[in-house]
């Protein structure tokens, strides 16, 4: 009888109707339906590209914002390193000029 029905939407509708009748949270059918919902939601999020943006409950940050902050810190450190190198070069040039003139 199930083979006669073509289309998974009919089976899923029947399945969800059966689950709606089942109020017991320990029921296997209920647990399977919840699992199906969460898996379906995660697959949909992954397809939309929102999979990486899952929030960390402790820090309330998304992983993408965390990555952005890390990149910004690295860029700032590199920029500071460049500034330090420039200052050292200037000091060396000044010392050479003082030695030549002095």
Short mmCIF file of C-alpha atoms in Angstrom, two decimals:
data_model
loop_
_atom_site.label_atom_id
_atom_site.label_comp_id
_atom_site.label_asym_id
_atom_site.label_seq_id
_atom_site.Cartn_x
_atom_site.Cartn_y
_atom_site.Cartn_z
CA UNK A 1 0.00 0.00 0.00
CA UNK A 2 2.84 2.40 0.70
CA UNK A 3 4.43 1.62 -2.64
CA UNK A 4 1.29 2.90 -4.34
CA UNK A 5 1.79 6.31 -2.80
CA UNK A 6 4.39 8.26 -4.64
CA UNK A 7 5.77 11.28 -2.91
CA UNK A 8 7.52 11.51 0.37
CA UNK A 9 5.31 14.41 1.45
CA UNK A 10 2.37 12.05 1.86
CA UNK A 11 4.36 9.71 4.06
CA UNK A 12 5.80 12.53 6.12
CA UNK A 13 2.33 14.02 6.58
CA UNK A 14 1.04 10.66 7.77
CA UNK A 15 4.06 10.29 10.03
CA UNK A 16 3.57 13.73 11.59
CA UNK A 17 -0.14 13.03 12.10
CA UNK A 18 0.75 9.84 13.95
CA UNK A 19 3.22 11.77 16.07
CA UNK A 20 0.63 14.41 16.88
CA UNK A 21 -1.55 11.67 18.33
CA UNK A 22 1.34 10.43 20.45
CA UNK A 23 1.73 12.72 23.48
CA UNK A 24 4.22 10.60 25.39
CA UNK A 25 7.68 12.21 25.13
CA UNK A 26 9.36 8.87 25.66
CA UNK A 27 7.61 7.40 22.66
CA UNK A 28 10.07 6.25 20.03
CA UNK A 29 8.04 7.80 17.24
CA UNK A 30 8.05 11.17 19.01
CA UNK A 31 11.82 11.08 19.53
CA UNK A 32 12.37 10.12 15.91
CA UNK A 33 10.21 13.00 14.73
CA UNK A 34 12.16 15.48 16.85
CA UNK A 35 15.41 14.08 15.54
CA UNK A 36 14.13 14.36 11.99
CA UNK A 37 13.17 18.00 12.59
CA UNK A 38 16.55 18.98 14.01
CA UNK A 39 18.48 17.17 11.29
CA UNK A 40 16.32 18.76 8.62
CA UNK A 41 16.81 22.20 10.14
CA UNK A 42 20.58 21.78 10.32
CA UNK A 43 20.77 20.54 6.73
CA UNK A 44 18.74 23.54 5.59
CA UNK A 45 21.01 25.91 7.54
CA UNK A 46 24.08 24.29 6.05
CA UNK A 47 22.68 24.70 2.55
CA UNK A 48 21.95 28.37 3.21
CA UNK A 49 25.44 28.89 4.58
CA UNK A 50 24.37 29.61 8.13
CA UNK A 51 26.01 26.53 9.57
CA UNK A 52 29.12 28.42 10.70
CA UNK A 53 27.13 31.12 12.44
CA UNK A 54 25.94 28.84 15.23
CA UNK A 55 26.12 30.79 18.49
CA UNK A 56 28.23 29.77 21.41
CA UNK A 57 25.94 29.75 24.45
CA UNK A 58 28.63 30.85 26.90
CA UNK A 59 30.04 33.81 25.00
CA UNK A 60 26.91 34.68 22.97
CA UNK A 61 29.15 35.15 19.92
CA UNK A 62 28.90 33.57 16.55
CA UNK A 63 31.90 31.69 15.27
CA UNK A 64 32.20 34.07 12.34
CA UNK A 65 32.46 37.10 14.62
CA UNK A 66 35.04 35.25 16.67
CA UNK A 67 37.06 34.60 13.51
CA UNK A 68 36.74 38.25 12.48
CA UNK A 69 38.01 39.40 15.87
CA UNK A 70 40.98 37.05 15.64
CA UNK A 71 41.81 38.34 12.16
CA UNK A 72 41.57 41.94 13.37
CA UNK A 73 43.94 41.19 16.25
CA UNK A 74 46.43 39.59 13.86
CA UNK A 75 46.23 42.57 11.51
CA UNK A 76 46.76 44.98 14.41
CA UNK A 77 49.78 43.01 15.61
CA UNK A 78 51.24 42.96 12.10
CA UNK A 79 50.63 46.69 11.77
CA UNK A 80 52.31 47.32 15.14
CA UNK A 81 55.26 45.15 14.09
CA UNK A 82 55.62 47.17 10.90
CA UNK A 83 55.55 50.42 12.88
CA UNK A 84 58.19 49.08 15.28
CA UNK A 85 60.42 48.08 12.36
CA UNK A 86 60.04 51.53 10.82
CA UNK A 87 60.96 53.19 14.13
CA UNK A 88 64.04 50.99 14.50
CA UNK A 89 65.13 51.83 10.94
CA UNK A 90 64.69 55.56 11.61
CA UNK A 91 66.71 55.33 14.82
CA UNK A 92 69.50 53.48 13.00
CA UNK A 93 69.58 56.14 10.27
CA UNK A 94 69.68 58.90 12.89
CA UNK A 95 72.57 57.16 14.69
CA UNK A 96 74.50 56.81 11.43
CA UNK A 97 73.97 60.50 10.68
CA UNK A 98 75.17 61.44 14.16
CA UNK A 99 78.28 59.28 13.73
CA UNK A 100 79.04 60.86 10.36
CA UNK A 101 78.55 64.41 11.60
CA UNK A 102 80.02 63.85 15.08
#
